[in-house]
Tab-separated table of C-alpha atoms in Angstrom:
chain	number	residue	atom	x	y	z
L	1	MET	CA	11.368	4.551	17.142
L	2	LYS	CA	9.129	7.038	18.939
L	3	LEU	CA	7.763	10.068	17.077
L	4	THR	CA	6.829	13.104	19.184
L	5	THR	CA	6.148	16.812	18.838
L	6	CYS	CA	8.374	19.291	20.659
L	7	ALA	CA	8.016	23.001	21.363
L	8	ASP	CA	11.778	23.626	21.226
L	9	THR	CA	13.306	25.756	18.505
L	10	PRO	CA	16.394	24.472	16.626
L	11	ALA	CA	18.504	26.755	18.833
L	12	GLN	CA	17.082	25.246	22.040
L	13	TRP	CA	17.115	21.582	21.095
L	14	ARG	CA	19.900	19.204	22.171
L	15	GLY	CA	20.593	15.762	20.693
L	16	GLU	CA	22.577	13.848	18.085
L	17	VAL	CA	21.072	14.839	14.702
L	18	LEU	CA	19.272	18.071	13.812
L	19	ALA	CA	17.573	18.031	10.401
L	20	LEU	CA	16.218	21.155	8.692
L	21	ALA	CA	13.732	20.719	5.826
L	22	VAL	CA	13.949	23.640	3.407
L	23	PRO	CA	11.774	24.482	0.375
L	24	GLN	CA	13.460	25.597	-2.821
L	25	GLY	CA	13.636	29.344	-3.391
L	26	PRO	CA	13.850	31.310	-6.650
L	27	ALA	CA	16.540	30.296	-9.134
L	28	ASP	CA	20.105	31.013	-8.014
L	29	GLN	CA	18.958	32.262	-4.599
L	30	ASN	CA	21.140	31.261	-1.661
L	31	PRO	CA	19.008	29.278	0.809
L	32	LEU	CA	20.337	31.546	3.560
L	33	ALA	CA	18.487	34.429	1.891
L	34	GLY	CA	15.368	33.064	3.564
L	35	PRO	CA	14.842	34.712	6.957
L	36	TRP	CA	14.066	31.486	8.852
L	37	LEU	CA	17.171	29.565	7.781
L	38	ALA	CA	19.316	32.659	8.277
L	39	ALA	CA	18.010	32.997	11.838
L	40	VAL	CA	18.643	29.313	12.535
L	41	ASP	CA	22.174	29.686	11.143
L	42	ALA	CA	22.849	32.599	13.474
L	43	ALA	CA	21.481	30.679	16.466
L	44	LEU	CA	23.696	27.703	15.573
L	45	ASP	CA	26.836	29.842	15.382
L	46	GLY	CA	27.083	29.687	11.577
L	47	ALA	CA	26.865	25.878	11.272
L	48	VAL	CA	24.516	26.103	8.270
L	49	SER	CA	26.838	28.562	6.498
L	50	ARG	CA	29.820	26.289	7.070
L	51	LEU	CA	27.896	23.325	5.636
L	52	LEU	CA	26.808	25.282	2.555
L	53	ALA	CA	30.371	26.434	1.959
L	54	TYR	CA	31.352	22.852	1.136
L	55	ASP	CA	28.188	21.444	-0.463
L	56	SER	CA	25.855	22.775	-3.115
L	57	PHE	CA	22.278	22.948	-1.798
L	58	THR	CA	19.265	24.762	-3.243
L	59	GLY	CA	16.367	23.023	-1.475
L	60	ALA	CA	15.449	21.036	-4.597
L	61	ARG	CA	13.410	17.853	-4.197
L	62	ASP	CA	15.433	14.848	-2.978
L	63	GLU	CA	18.455	17.047	-2.241
L	64	LEU	CA	20.292	16.337	1.015
L	65	VAL	CA	23.563	17.470	2.557
L	66	THR	CA	24.996	16.563	5.941
L	67	GLY	CA	27.917	17.754	8.016
L	68	PRO	CA	29.202	18.509	11.508
L	69	GLY	CA	26.805	20.065	13.977
L	70	VAL	CA	27.435	22.407	16.893
L	71	PRO	CA	29.409	21.217	19.932
L	72	ALA	CA	27.213	20.547	22.985
L	73	ARG	CA	24.060	21.024	20.853
L	74	CYS	CA	24.021	18.424	18.062
L	75	GLU	CA	26.649	16.156	16.585
L	76	ARG	CA	25.345	16.282	13.023
L	77	LEU	CA	23.411	18.781	10.907
L	78	VAL	CA	21.290	17.701	7.935
L	79	LEU	CA	19.635	19.879	5.275
L	80	ILE	CA	16.803	18.284	3.289
L	81	GLY	CA	15.270	19.792	0.142
L	82	LEU	CA	11.475	19.882	-0.153
L	83	GLY	CA	11.373	21.259	-3.706
L	84	ARG	CA	9.399	24.262	-4.936
L	85	PRO	CA	6.613	25.243	-2.491
L	86	ASP	CA	3.965	24.982	-5.226
L	87	ALA	CA	5.141	21.459	-6.096
L	88	VAL	CA	5.267	19.985	-2.588
L	89	THR	CA	2.925	16.988	-2.359
L	90	PRO	CA	2.367	14.191	0.165
L	91	HIS	CA	4.567	12.023	-2.065
L	92	THR	CA	7.495	14.462	-2.166
L	93	ALA	CA	7.189	15.058	1.593
L	94	ARG	CA	7.436	11.293	2.199
L	95	ARG	CA	10.523	11.145	0.004
L	96	ALA	CA	12.111	13.874	2.129
L	97	GLY	CA	11.341	11.919	5.294
L	98	ALA	CA	12.820	8.795	3.719
L	99	ALA	CA	15.977	10.666	2.711
L	100	LEU	CA	16.466	11.662	6.344
L	101	ALA	CA	15.951	8.063	7.502
L	102	ARG	CA	18.527	6.720	5.088
L	103	THR	CA	21.167	9.195	6.222
L	104	LEU	CA	20.656	8.051	9.826
L	105	THR	CA	21.972	4.552	9.130
L	106	SER	CA	25.479	5.508	10.295
L	107	GLY	CA	26.830	7.561	13.166
L	108	PRO	CA	25.116	8.616	16.388
L	109	ASN	CA	21.341	8.744	15.935
L	110	ARG	CA	19.723	8.056	19.326
L	111	ARG	CA	17.887	11.386	19.444
L	112	VAL	CA	16.886	13.137	16.205
L	113	ALA	CA	14.958	16.353	15.546
L	114	LEU	CA	13.288	17.649	12.393
L	115	ALA	CA	12.445	21.332	11.963
L	116	LEU	CA	10.705	23.385	9.262
L	117	GLU	CA	9.882	27.048	8.959
L	118	SER	CA	6.240	25.951	8.714
L	119	TRP	CA	4.721	22.488	8.833
L	120	HIS	CA	2.236	23.727	6.246
L	121	VAL	CA	3.606	24.352	2.747
L	122	ASP	CA	1.262	25.701	0.076
L	123	GLY	CA	-1.763	24.347	1.946
L	124	THR	CA	-0.313	20.851	2.607
L	125	ASP	CA	0.248	19.739	6.219
L	126	LEU	CA	3.558	17.919	6.013
L	127	THR	CA	3.580	16.434	9.531
L	128	GLU	CA	1.820	13.186	8.621
L	129	HIS	CA	3.634	12.665	5.334
L	130	LEU	CA	7.198	13.465	6.436
L	131	THR	CA	6.940	11.159	9.430
L	132	GLU	CA	5.310	8.397	7.378
L	133	GLY	CA	8.163	8.496	4.846
L	134	LEU	CA	10.691	8.448	7.679
L	135	SER	CA	9.066	5.432	9.346
L	136	LEU	CA	8.646	3.480	6.107
L	137	ALA	CA	12.307	3.939	5.203
L	138	VAL	CA	13.437	2.911	8.696
L	139	HIS	CA	11.521	-0.362	8.128
L	140	CYS	CA	14.026	-1.338	5.404
L	141	GLY	CA	15.302	-4.865	6.059
L	142	ARG	CA	13.254	-5.284	9.249
L	143	TRP	CA	10.392	-7.590	10.217
L	144	ASN	CA	8.314	-5.534	12.636
L	145	VAL	CA	4.981	-7.376	12.543
L	146	LEU	CA	5.373	-11.009	11.553
L	147	PRO	CA	7.029	-13.092	14.292
L	148	ASP	CA	8.983	-15.062	11.664
L	149	ARG	CA	12.568	-13.903	11.202
L	150	PHE	CA	13.692	-16.289	8.412
L	151	ARG	CA	17.413	-15.875	9.254
L	152	ALA	CA	19.286	-17.289	12.233
L	153	ASP	CA	21.353	-14.093	12.426
L	154	TYR	CA	18.416	-11.674	11.908
L	155	GLY	CA	19.295	-8.175	13.108
L	156	ALA	CA	23.054	-8.618	13.101
L	157	ASP	CA	23.536	-6.376	10.069
L	158	LEU	CA	20.704	-3.885	10.666
L	159	PRO	CA	21.615	-0.253	11.383
L	160	ARG	CA	20.590	1.089	14.770
L	161	GLU	CA	17.120	2.615	14.718
L	162	PRO	CA	16.699	6.101	16.252
L	163	GLU	CA	15.083	6.011	19.684
L	164	THR	CA	13.162	9.274	19.240
L	165	VAL	CA	12.435	11.685	16.421
L	166	GLU	CA	11.087	15.037	17.625
L	167	LEU	CA	9.162	17.376	15.343
L	168	LEU	CA	10.149	20.871	16.412
L	169	GLY	CA	7.284	23.335	16.348
L	170	ALA	CA	4.651	20.867	15.068
L	171	ALA	CA	1.347	22.094	16.441
L	172	SER	CA	-0.573	18.848	16.864
L	173	ALA	CA	0.147	15.202	17.559
L	174	GLU	CA	-2.977	14.052	15.674
L	175	PRO	CA	-1.141	13.732	12.315
L	176	LEU	CA	1.338	11.436	14.052
L	177	THR	CA	-1.496	9.071	15.002
L	178	ARG	CA	-2.623	8.937	11.384
L	179	ALA	CA	0.959	8.536	10.161
L	180	GLU	CA	1.527	5.625	12.544
L	181	ALA	CA	-1.711	3.922	11.471
L	182	PHE	CA	-0.949	4.274	7.769
L	183	THR	CA	2.661	3.192	8.264
L	184	ASP	CA	1.515	0.080	10.118
L	185	ALA	CA	-0.848	-0.669	7.222
L	186	LEU	CA	1.941	-0.595	4.645
L	187	VAL	CA	4.396	-2.448	6.859
L	188	LEU	CA	1.978	-5.355	7.372
L	189	ALA	CA	1.217	-5.449	3.642
L	190	ARG	CA	4.935	-5.440	2.827
L	191	GLU	CA	5.769	-8.228	5.234
L	192	LEU	CA	2.891	-10.470	4.151
L	193	VAL	CA	3.845	-10.167	0.485
L	194	ALA	CA	7.607	-10.407	1.061
L	195	ALA	CA	7.462	-13.485	3.294
L	196	PRO	CA	8.097	-16.936	1.778
L	197	ALA	CA	5.081	-18.370	-0.006
L	198	ASN	CA	5.212	-21.667	1.888
L	199	LEU	CA	4.668	-19.747	5.152
L	200	ILE	CA	2.067	-17.211	4.021
L	201	THR	CA	-0.602	-19.680	3.014
L	202	PRO	CA	-4.355	-19.065	2.747
L	203	ASP	CA	-4.725	-20.429	6.282
L	204	ARG	CA	-2.015	-18.061	7.555
L	205	LEU	CA	-3.886	-15.113	6.030
L	206	ALA	CA	-7.025	-16.346	7.794
L	207	ARG	CA	-5.188	-16.509	11.114
L	208	GLU	CA	-3.870	-12.951	10.649
L	209	ALA	CA	-7.425	-11.754	9.944
L	210	THR	CA	-8.797	-13.626	12.957
L	211	ALA	CA	-6.172	-12.134	15.266
L	212	LEU	CA	-6.988	-8.630	14.019
L	213	ALA	CA	-10.716	-9.117	14.585
L	214	ALA	CA	-10.182	-10.608	18.041
L	215	ALA	CA	-8.303	-7.512	19.183
L	216	HIS	CA	-11.001	-4.996	18.170
L	217	ASP	CA	-14.642	-5.158	19.203
L	218	ARG	CA	-15.916	-3.423	16.046
L	219	PHE	CA	-14.666	-6.288	13.874
L	220	ASP	CA	-15.937	-9.776	13.305
L	221	VAL	CA	-14.522	-12.390	10.979
L	222	GLU	CA	-15.685	-15.504	9.195
L	223	VAL	CA	-13.310	-17.975	7.545
L	224	TRP	CA	-14.738	-20.556	5.137
L	225	ASP	CA	-12.969	-23.645	3.889
L	226	GLU	CA	-13.823	-25.197	0.521
L	227	GLU	CA	-16.744	-27.210	1.885
L	228	GLN	CA	-18.239	-24.116	3.501
L	229	CYS	CA	-17.668	-22.141	0.301
L	230	ARG	CA	-19.621	-24.749	-1.635
L	231	ALA	CA	-22.417	-24.407	0.908
L	232	GLN	CA	-22.342	-20.639	0.295
L	233	GLY	CA	-22.633	-21.232	-3.445
L	234	LEU	CA	-19.148	-19.889	-4.232
L	235	THR	CA	-18.681	-22.371	-7.053
L	236	GLY	CA	-16.302	-20.240	-9.101
L	237	PHE	CA	-13.974	-19.870	-6.111
L	238	CYS	CA	-14.149	-23.621	-5.461
L	239	ALA	CA	-13.234	-24.368	-9.082
L	240	ALA	CA	-10.174	-22.119	-8.777
L	241	ALA	CA	-9.251	-23.769	-5.469
L	242	VAL	CA	-9.164	-27.336	-6.831
L	243	GLY	CA	-5.571	-28.527	-6.741
L	244	SER	CA	-4.435	-25.652	-4.490
L	245	ALA	CA	-1.002	-26.315	-2.968
L	246	ALA	CA	-2.484	-25.488	0.462
L	247	PRO	CA	-6.095	-25.561	1.651
L	248	ALA	CA	-7.991	-22.584	0.227
L	249	ARG	CA	-9.780	-20.090	2.452
L	250	PHE	CA	-12.385	-17.402	1.888
L	251	ILE	CA	-12.072	-14.662	4.513
L	252	ARG	CA	-14.729	-12.112	5.379
L	253	ILE	CA	-13.882	-9.333	7.849
L	254	SER	CA	-16.721	-6.968	8.774
L	255	HIS	CA	-16.263	-3.598	10.464
L	256	ARG	CA	-19.360	-2.094	12.039
L	257	PRO	CA	-19.089	1.437	13.475
L	258	ALA	CA	-21.188	2.349	16.488
L	259	THR	CA	-23.248	4.736	14.347
L	260	PRO	CA	-22.785	3.777	10.684
L	261	SER	CA	-23.344	6.430	8.056
L	262	GLY	CA	-24.907	5.324	4.779
L	263	PRO	CA	-25.069	1.899	3.128
L	264	PRO	CA	-22.225	-0.600	3.517
L	265	VAL	CA	-19.171	-0.763	1.286
L	266	ALA	CA	-17.108	-3.779	0.249
L	267	VAL	CA	-13.428	-4.151	-0.608
L	268	ILE	CA	-12.012	-7.315	-2.178
L	269	GLY	CA	-8.306	-8.188	-1.995
L	270	LEU	CA	-7.208	-11.075	-4.199
L	271	GLY	CA	-4.952	-13.547	-2.373
L	272	LEU	CA	-3.015	-15.826	-4.722
L	273	THR	CA	-0.520	-16.814	-2.030
L	274	TYR	CA	1.416	-18.759	-4.642
L	275	ASP	CA	1.119	-18.560	-8.425
L	276	ASP	CA	3.063	-20.975	-10.595
L	277	ARG	CA	2.215	-18.917	-13.677
L	278	GLY	CA	3.472	-15.824	-11.879
L	279	VAL	CA	6.839	-17.498	-11.415
L	280	ALA	CA	6.944	-18.242	-15.139
L	281	ARG	CA	5.950	-14.665	-16.046
L	282	SER	CA	8.761	-13.369	-13.821
L	283	GLY	CA	11.364	-15.519	-15.563
L	284	GLY	CA	11.679	-17.765	-12.526
L	285	ALA	CA	12.260	-14.853	-10.112
L	286	VAL	CA	11.200	-15.317	-6.491
L	287	GLU	CA	8.846	-12.337	-6.550
L	288	GLY	CA	6.699	-14.188	-9.065
L	289	ALA	CA	5.738	-16.607	-6.306
L	290	LYS	CA	4.828	-13.795	-3.914
L	291	LYS	CA	3.470	-10.601	-5.392
L	292	TYR	CA	0.217	-12.026	-6.719
L	293	MET	CA	-1.193	-11.903	-3.197
L	294	ALA	CA	-0.514	-8.149	-3.015
L	295	GLY	CA	-4.242	-7.357	-3.097
L	296	ALA	CA	-4.875	-9.436	0.024
L	297	GLY	CA	-1.820	-7.959	1.737
L	298	ALA	CA	-2.961	-4.410	0.965
L	299	LEU	CA	-6.445	-5.110	2.305
L	300	LEU	CA	-5.249	-6.693	5.552
L	301	GLY	CA	-2.914	-3.752	6.000
L	302	ALA	CA	-5.764	-1.300	5.436
L	303	ALA	CA	-7.815	-3.218	8.004
L	304	THR	CA	-5.224	-2.415	10.683
L	305	ALA	CA	-5.597	1.313	9.929
L	306	LEU	CA	-9.375	0.959	10.074
L	307	ALA	CA	-9.007	-0.676	13.491
L	308	THR	CA	-6.925	2.259	14.760
L	309	LEU	CA	-8.649	5.227	13.138
L	310	GLY	CA	-12.161	3.863	12.624
L	311	GLY	CA	-14.531	4.641	9.788
L	312	THR	CA	-18.058	5.905	9.356
L	313	ARG	CA	-19.407	3.150	7.094
L	314	GLU	CA	-20.063	-0.520	7.616
L	315	ALA	CA	-17.347	-2.249	5.611
L	316	HIS	CA	-17.012	-5.827	4.414
L	317	LEU	CA	-13.447	-6.835	3.574
L	318	LEU	CA	-13.329	-9.980	1.437
L	319	ILE	CA	-10.206	-12.053	0.750
L	320	PRO	CA	-10.442	-15.110	-1.517
L	321	ALA	CA	-7.162	-16.977	-0.938
L	322	VAL	CA	-5.724	-19.842	-3.004
L	323	ALA	CA	-2.204	-21.223	-3.511
L	324	LYS	CA	-2.360	-21.783	-7.279
L	325	THR	CA	-0.367	-24.622	-8.796
L	326	ALA	CA	-0.690	-26.718	-11.917
L	327	GLY	CA	-1.750	-30.315	-11.497
L	328	PRO	CA	-4.059	-33.041	-12.784
L	329	LYS	CA	-6.974	-31.776	-10.678
L	330	SER	CA	-6.492	-28.068	-11.466
L	331	LEU	CA	-8.499	-26.051	-13.963
L	332	HIS	CA	-7.827	-26.937	-17.582
L	333	LEU	CA	-8.294	-24.977	-20.763
L	334	GLY	CA	-11.754	-25.697	-22.091
L	335	ASP	CA	-13.321	-26.336	-18.670
L	336	LEU	CA	-16.765	-24.855	-18.005
L	337	VAL	CA	-17.241	-23.222	-14.595
L	338	THR	CA	-20.524	-22.079	-13.087
L	339	THR	CA	-19.935	-19.045	-10.849
L	340	ALA	CA	-21.862	-17.946	-7.751
L	341	SER	CA	-23.886	-15.517	-9.873
L	342	GLY	CA	-25.081	-18.362	-12.099
L	343	LEU	CA	-23.106	-17.159	-15.109
L	344	THR	CA	-21.016	-19.841	-16.779
L	345	VAL	CA	-17.403	-19.199	-17.796
L	346	GLU	CA	-15.359	-21.047	-20.394
L	347	VAL	CA	-11.746	-21.299	-19.248
L	348	ASN	CA	-9.652	-20.214	-22.231
L	349	HIS	CA	-6.603	-18.878	-20.372
L	350	PRO	CA	-4.308	-20.499	-17.762
L	351	ASP	CA	-4.687	-17.433	-15.495
L	352	ALA	CA	-8.446	-17.816	-15.077
L	353	HIS	CA	-8.167	-18.645	-11.363
L	354	GLY	CA	-7.836	-15.084	-10.081
L	355	ARG	CA	-10.709	-13.839	-12.239
L	356	LEU	CA	-13.036	-16.607	-11.032
L	357	MET	CA	-12.087	-15.852	-7.409
L	358	MET	CA	-12.816	-12.154	-7.920
L	359	ALA	CA	-16.093	-12.939	-9.718
L	360	ASP	CA	-17.495	-14.864	-6.754
L	361	ALA	CA	-16.239	-12.262	-4.284
L	362	LEU	CA	-18.040	-9.552	-6.274
L	363	HIS	CA	-21.234	-11.610	-6.151
L	364	LEU	CA	-20.867	-11.964	-2.380
L	365	ALA	CA	-20.398	-8.188	-2.076
L	366	ALA	CA	-23.743	-7.771	-3.846
L	367	ARG	CA	-25.373	-10.244	-1.443
L	368	LEU	CA	-24.031	-8.198	1.468
L	369	GLY	CA	-25.741	-5.082	0.115
L	370	ALA	CA	-22.607	-3.083	-0.728
L	371	GLU	CA	-23.416	0.244	-2.370
L	372	ARG	CA	-19.770	0.828	-3.356
L	373	THR	CA	-17.412	-2.051	-4.128
L	374	VAL	CA	-13.669	-1.829	-4.731
L	375	GLY	CA	-11.477	-4.699	-5.881
L	376	VAL	CA	-7.687	-4.735	-5.710
L	377	SER	CA	-5.561	-7.428	-7.294
L	378	ALA	CA	-2.255	-8.405	-8.769
L	379	LEU	CA	-3.592	-10.351	-11.745
L	380	GLY	CA	-0.522	-9.773	-13.886
L	381	LEU	CA	-2.519	-7.737	-16.382
L	382	PRO	CA	-0.384	-6.149	-19.141
L	383	VAL	CA	-0.848	-2.473	-18.234
L	384	ALA	CA	2.780	-1.661	-17.356
L	385	ALA	CA	3.636	-0.915	-20.989
L	386	ALA	CA	1.374	2.126	-20.721
L	387	LEU	CA	1.690	3.040	-17.024
L	388	GLY	CA	5.196	1.914	-16.111
L	389	PRO	CA	6.153	0.246	-12.821
L	390	LYS	CA	5.004	2.989	-10.416
L	391	ALA	CA	1.333	3.469	-11.272
L	392	ALA	CA	-1.699	1.234	-10.876
L	393	ALA	CA	-4.579	0.879	-13.320
L	394	LEU	CA	-8.051	1.950	-12.199
L	395	TRP	CA	-11.319	0.977	-13.856
L	396	SER	CA	-14.646	2.178	-12.527
L	397	THR	CA	-18.325	2.406	-13.410
L	398	ASP	CA	-18.741	5.528	-11.269
L	399	ASP	CA	-16.965	8.877	-11.684
L	400	ALA	CA	-17.384	9.886	-8.027
L	401	LEU	CA	-15.925	6.621	-6.721
L	402	ALA	CA	-13.028	6.855	-9.173
L	403	ALA	CA	-12.334	10.427	-8.041
L	404	ASP	CA	-12.444	9.443	-4.351
L	405	LEU	CA	-9.995	6.586	-4.901
L	406	ALA	CA	-7.660	8.746	-6.985
L	407	ALA	CA	-7.670	11.396	-4.220
L	408	ALA	CA	-6.926	8.759	-1.576
L	409	GLY	CA	-4.125	7.477	-3.802
L	410	ARG	CA	-2.593	10.951	-4.170
L	411	ASP	CA	-2.654	11.388	-0.391
L	412	ALA	CA	-0.993	7.987	-0.022
L	413	GLY	CA	1.601	8.653	-2.741
L	414	GLU	CA	0.077	5.879	-4.869
L	415	LEU	CA	-0.719	6.987	-8.412
L	416	LEU	CA	-3.911	5.502	-9.885
L	417	TRP	CA	-4.539	6.039	-13.578
L	418	ARG	CA	-8.076	5.540	-14.821
L	419	LEU	CA	-8.492	3.394	-17.918
L	420	PRO	CA	-11.677	3.099	-19.996
L	421	LEU	CA	-14.335	0.413	-19.804
L	422	VAL	CA	-15.305	-0.210	-23.431
L	423	ASP	CA	-18.701	-1.810	-24.012
L	424	GLU	CA	-17.626	-3.282	-27.356
L	425	TYR	CA	-15.040	-5.441	-25.566
L	426	GLU	CA	-17.940	-7.554	-24.315
L	427	ASP	CA	-17.879	-9.127	-27.776
L	428	GLU	CA	-14.313	-10.335	-27.190
L	429	LEU	CA	-15.587	-12.462	-24.287
L	430	TRP	CA	-18.356	-14.168	-26.282
L	431	ALA	CA	-18.360	-17.968	-26.049
L	432	PRO	CA	-20.611	-20.401	-27.956
L	433	PHE	CA	-21.137	-22.772	-24.994
L	434	ALA	CA	-20.951	-20.397	-21.998
L	435	ASN	CA	-22.112	-16.949	-20.921
L	436	LEU	CA	-18.581	-15.619	-21.406
L	437	ARG	CA	-14.939	-16.624	-21.731
L	438	SER	CA	-12.384	-15.986	-18.993
L	439	ALA	CA	-10.118	-13.847	-21.206
L	440	GLY	CA	-10.035	-11.915	-24.444
L	441	PRO	CA	-7.216	-11.628	-26.998
L	442	ALA	CA	-3.726	-11.243	-25.588
L	443	GLY	CA	-3.261	-7.764	-27.053
L	444	GLY	CA	-6.104	-6.310	-24.996
L	445	ASP	CA	-6.173	-8.625	-22.018
L	446	GLY	CA	-6.108	-5.833	-19.436
L	447	ALA	CA	-9.142	-4.158	-20.934
L	448	THR	CA	-11.074	-7.387	-21.399
L	449	ALA	CA	-10.193	-8.558	-17.867
L	450	ALA	CA	-11.817	-5.394	-16.516
L	451	THR	CA	-14.799	-6.027	-18.781
L	452	PHE	CA	-15.006	-9.585	-17.412
L	453	LEU	CA	-15.038	-8.382	-13.793
L	454	ARG	CA	-17.656	-5.727	-14.556
L	455	ARG	CA	-20.071	-8.512	-15.571
L	456	PHE	CA	-20.052	-9.696	-11.934
L	457	ALA	CA	-19.987	-6.317	-10.174
L	458	PRO	CA	-22.865	-5.280	-7.886
L	459	GLN	CA	-25.462	-2.815	-9.164
L	460	GLY	CA	-23.953	0.123	-7.258
L	461	ALA	CA	-20.642	1.874	-7.881
L	462	TRP	CA	-17.721	-0.439	-8.664
L	463	ALA	CA	-14.002	0.067	-9.160
L	464	HIS	CA	-11.004	-2.175	-9.624
L	465	LEU	CA	-7.299	-1.509	-9.013
L	466	GLU	CA	-4.615	-3.584	-10.750
L	467	ILE	CA	-1.377	-3.268	-8.741
L	468	THR	CA	0.933	-6.025	-10.029
L	469	GLU	CA	3.834	-3.795	-11.097
L	470	PRO	CA	3.977	-1.216	-8.275
L	471	ALA	CA	3.501	-3.991	-5.672
L	472	TRP	CA	7.180	-4.936	-6.044
L	473	SER	CA	10.250	-2.729	-6.438
L	474	PRO	CA	13.595	-4.059	-7.693
L	475	ARG	CA	15.520	-1.496	-5.641
L	476	ILE	CA	15.231	1.058	-2.843
L	477	ASP	CA	13.382	4.085	-4.178
L	478	GLY	CA	12.455	6.872	-1.769
L	479	TYR	CA	10.230	5.392	0.938
L	480	TYR	CA	9.831	2.143	-1.023
L	481	ASN	CA	12.186	-0.595	0.056
L	482	ALA	CA	13.536	-3.173	-2.353
L	483	GLY	CA	10.985	-5.977	-2.655
L	484	ALA	CA	7.360	-5.758	-1.561
L	485	THR	CA	6.179	-2.128	-1.379
L	486	GLY	CA	2.791	-2.467	0.332
L	487	TYR	CA	1.255	-0.611	-2.607
L	488	GLY	CA	-2.503	-0.235	-2.348
L	489	ALA	CA	-2.657	-0.377	1.457
L	490	GLY	CA	-2.330	3.414	1.760
L	491	THR	CA	-5.079	4.099	-0.779
L	492	LEU	CA	-7.503	1.587	0.742
L	493	ALA	CA	-6.766	2.741	4.297
L	494	ARG	CA	-7.451	6.377	3.496
L	495	TRP	CA	-10.574	5.550	1.498
L	496	LEU	CA	-11.980	3.370	4.280
L	497	CYS	CA	-11.051	5.693	7.147
L	498	GLY	CA	-11.940	8.959	5.430
L	499	PRO	CA	-10.077	12.267	5.681
């Protein structure tokens, strides 16, 4: 599907589907009371009036009606509601784009146009967000990046994808470049997380990272096996990797701009490519074997956007990857682990692996001189009872970093909710024969897990995102497909690339 801008007006354009995105007016006001839609209706020989005569439409958010178009001009006419102008956000604009995509799954759709009275609504440029939502919804059921197809009859039941979508009256193509980069980021993250766990192994993640770095001269990559990790002093990671179902890998991708601005930053994406405990927590559901590598998927996705759009800061992207399974050589309750920082950890919880992997990655970020460090993981922390399935938890030692990440999340349509770091919870991690325990009491495990990670964070600003719940959706919801959502990739991409 090709996205382009077009100078045509709705009256001039010719094709299969013409879509008009309309903000909601005052209560009980006929949408045709607006001068722009009334003028379009007149130019289309009353096609909008005929459509509204049969369907109720006010322009409310998520509202959509479709009907016959105008002979020799367009075969189908679609009206999409944007909601109240003062409530239009990047998220609601993406939902409108997704609604259009989902109505294109039947009937002629080779050439599609989208028109608005203004591509700016209440100060928000909708070009990037509408087209991103459209592209993400079109991805439903497709494998666009990974060469694996998983089904012998792949594609037989997929709806035909539009060849072109033209944005009528959009002033600049630059937002389309950003939309494409951010869409590619989420699509890669989705496909990595959704793919079968026996195919997306730590080594496969390393090969994806290596291929990305090889294609862009501002990137370099290092991949360490367990022996090399031991040589690097990553003893906590090595302890978590013992008994891994596939050889563990520690991946470091570095992006170096031509003229870097300021000290380097680091982002860590946890890659539990398989998690036997995750399967148990999910009641045996398949997603339990997959979604605990969502942090790594989000970070690799964000790296593709960084490759396309660039960034101003040197960035180190760290992915500790392990396929976690139970076994006689795996970590046991009561084990003592010495981490890369020198701190010792008493394993008192069967999910200690991810925390030990993150601890060593945080220590490496400090060694690399990162001034700002962001971690993203699906650790299965119990925050959904408070935040629900569509928001991620955010902990941070720095107000400015937390604000920057929250702003990037809003622009990406990914809600981050900041939770407190409570000094007194350090006491819950006290251990008589180690510097700290791997987990606190079950009732406050999310809070104590954040406290645990803070002990290993570099001296500069640090933040952590916990994305277990929003990383997987049980059903199609707006621009989220059923299954892996790619959550986190949009936030990280925007934070790394800048506005």
